Amino acid sequence: MNLEIIAHRGFSAIAPENTLAAFSRAIARGANSIEFDIQLSADSVPVIFHDATLERITGVSGKVRETSLSQLQTLNAGKWFGDEFSAEKIPTLTEALAILKNVDKFLYFDVKPHCEWSDAEVADFVKTLRGAGIQEKCVITSFSEKFLAQVRRLDGDLAIGHIVANLEAYKTQLSQAITHRDNLISSLYRVLLENPALIQETRNQGVDIVAWTVDDPADMQKLIDLGITRIVTNCLIG
């Protein structure tokens, strides 16, 4: 069985999440794939950042979607984690792809549901991925069915995954994945441990499973024993 270790927001146990430092360290330590969060600046530039608001990471108030790229790039995205990361900025997707394209297996884009994208913004996003020549490594995941539908319309070849955090959502989104012939369910790992029959049921429909976010080695082993091969983790890397 080929286990795929997916670094959550990069190697976020040893470097600030969603930064170039976290991505570089994940690849250096042998993570097979990287998961990261993406949303838009006020001027429609895709940036890599988890929260809707800036405060937890940068110490500055305000919303990412209401802040221009030039303003975002003045903020510090690493000092909260440690002084040695005080040079880290909020990366744009284009900046990050220079590192991320070196990943061995897949890039999991977690497109934040609090950020609305116009069709033109989604088209630019897809064009960026095509321009980087990495479409085959990209898995576009989101809680937002609207965003997934926009991507599906624009590029039928991009892998698409539905993110779920409870059993009810799992069943609903599995049905959606089957209907649209999408590739993946990305599930909170406890849902799988508590409902192991879902695993074979999902695979029987031609849909694979990613489990997130697993930081306990015992839980990881339980998932592996159940046949899960794609696991998102903050720290169980290398």
mmCIF file of N, CA, C and O in Angstrom, residues 38 111 115 117 122 125 140-142 144-152 160:
data_model
loop_
_atom_site.group_PDB
_atom_site.id
_atom_site.type_symbol
_atom_site.label_atom_id
_atom_site.label_comp_id
_atom_site.label_asym_id
_atom_site.label_seq_id
_atom_site.Cartn_x
_atom_site.Cartn_y
_atom_site.Cartn_z
ATOM 1 N N ILE A 38 -6.631 28.819 0.069
ATOM 2 C CA ILE A 38 -6.544 29.881 -0.934
ATOM 3 C C ILE A 38 -7.811 30.731 -0.940
ATOM 4 O O ILE A 38 -8.925 30.220 -0.744
ATOM 5 N N VAL A 111 -10.115 25.806 -1.131
ATOM 6 C CA VAL A 111 -10.638 27.124 -1.492
ATOM 7 C C VAL A 111 -11.669 27.532 -0.444
ATOM 8 O O VAL A 111 -12.680 26.856 -0.253
ATOM 9 N N CYS A 115 -15.065 33.107 0.771
ATOM 10 C CA CYS A 115 -14.635 33.999 -0.315
ATOM 11 C C CYS A 115 -15.414 33.674 -1.583
ATOM 12 O O CYS A 115 -15.307 32.570 -2.116
ATOM 13 N N TRP A 117 -16.077 33.967 -5.526
ATOM 14 C CA TRP A 117 -15.302 34.198 -6.742
ATOM 15 C C TRP A 117 -16.256 34.451 -7.898
ATOM 16 O O TRP A 117 -17.235 33.706 -8.079
ATOM 17 N N VAL A 122 -12.417 32.908 -11.339
ATOM 18 C CA VAL A 122 -12.153 31.461 -11.424
ATOM 19 C C VAL A 122 -11.420 31.147 -12.724
ATOM 20 O O VAL A 122 -10.483 30.333 -12.748
ATOM 21 N N PHE A 125 -7.844 31.931 -12.313
ATOM 22 C CA PHE A 125 -7.250 30.913 -11.436
ATOM 23 C C PHE A 125 -6.884 29.664 -12.243
ATOM 24 O O PHE A 125 -5.753 29.166 -12.183
ATOM 25 N N ILE A 140 -8.666 20.313 -6.608
ATOM 26 C CA ILE A 140 -9.378 21.505 -6.153
ATOM 27 C C ILE A 140 -10.458 21.056 -5.180
ATOM 28 O O ILE A 140 -11.404 20.364 -5.552
ATOM 29 N N THR A 141 -10.306 21.411 -3.909
ATOM 30 C CA THR A 141 -11.273 21.015 -2.886
ATOM 31 C C THR A 141 -11.881 22.254 -2.231
ATOM 32 O O THR A 141 -11.250 23.318 -2.161
ATOM 33 N N SER A 142 -13.119 22.102 -1.745
ATOM 34 C CA SER A 142 -13.778 23.222 -1.075
ATOM 35 C C SER A 142 -15.030 22.737 -0.376
ATOM 36 O O SER A 142 -15.626 21.722 -0.750
ATOM 37 N N SER A 144 -17.368 24.816 -0.598
ATOM 38 C CA SER A 144 -18.275 25.597 -1.443
ATOM 39 C C SER A 144 -18.641 24.835 -2.714
ATOM 40 O O SER A 144 -17.814 24.684 -3.623
ATOM 41 N N GLU A 145 -19.878 24.372 -2.786
ATOM 42 C CA GLU A 145 -20.337 23.689 -3.993
ATOM 43 C C GLU A 145 -20.358 24.642 -5.182
ATOM 44 O O GLU A 145 -20.119 24.232 -6.327
ATOM 45 N N LYS A 146 -20.627 25.912 -4.911
ATOM 46 C CA LYS A 146 -20.660 26.892 -5.995
ATOM 47 C C LYS A 146 -19.296 26.999 -6.669
ATOM 48 O O LYS A 146 -19.195 27.000 -7.904
ATOM 49 N N PHE A 147 -18.242 27.084 -5.877
ATOM 50 C CA PHE A 147 -16.904 27.199 -6.455
ATOM 51 C C PHE A 147 -16.559 25.948 -7.255
ATOM 52 O O PHE A 147 -16.028 26.036 -8.371
ATOM 53 N N LEU A 148 -16.849 24.775 -6.703
ATOM 54 C CA LEU A 148 -16.550 23.536 -7.414
ATOM 55 C C LEU A 148 -17.291 23.485 -8.750
ATOM 56 O O LEU A 148 -16.741 23.036 -9.756
ATOM 57 N N ALA A 149 -18.542 23.963 -8.752
ATOM 58 C CA ALA A 149 -19.323 23.985 -9.992
ATOM 59 C C ALA A 149 -18.689 24.941 -11.016
ATOM 60 O O ALA A 149 -18.643 24.636 -12.224
ATOM 61 N N GLN A 150 -18.174 26.072 -10.532
ATOM 62 C CA GLN A 150 -17.520 27.021 -11.442
ATOM 63 C C GLN A 150 -16.283 26.388 -12.089
ATOM 64 O O GLN A 150 -16.055 26.523 -13.291
ATOM 65 N N VAL A 151 -15.489 25.697 -11.285
ATOM 66 C CA VAL A 151 -14.284 25.047 -11.817
ATOM 67 C C VAL A 151 -14.669 23.959 -12.812
ATOM 68 O O VAL A 151 -14.070 23.831 -13.887
ATOM 69 N N ARG A 152 -15.673 23.184 -12.458
ATOM 70 C CA ARG A 152 -16.130 22.076 -13.318
ATOM 71 C C ARG A 152 -16.526 22.582 -14.707
ATOM 72 O O ARG A 152 -16.228 21.956 -15.718
ATOM 73 N N ILE A 160 -11.447 17.193 -8.630
ATOM 74 C CA ILE A 160 -12.277 17.967 -7.703
ATOM 75 C C ILE A 160 -12.610 17.121 -6.486
ATOM 76 O O ILE A 160 -12.939 15.935 -6.596
#
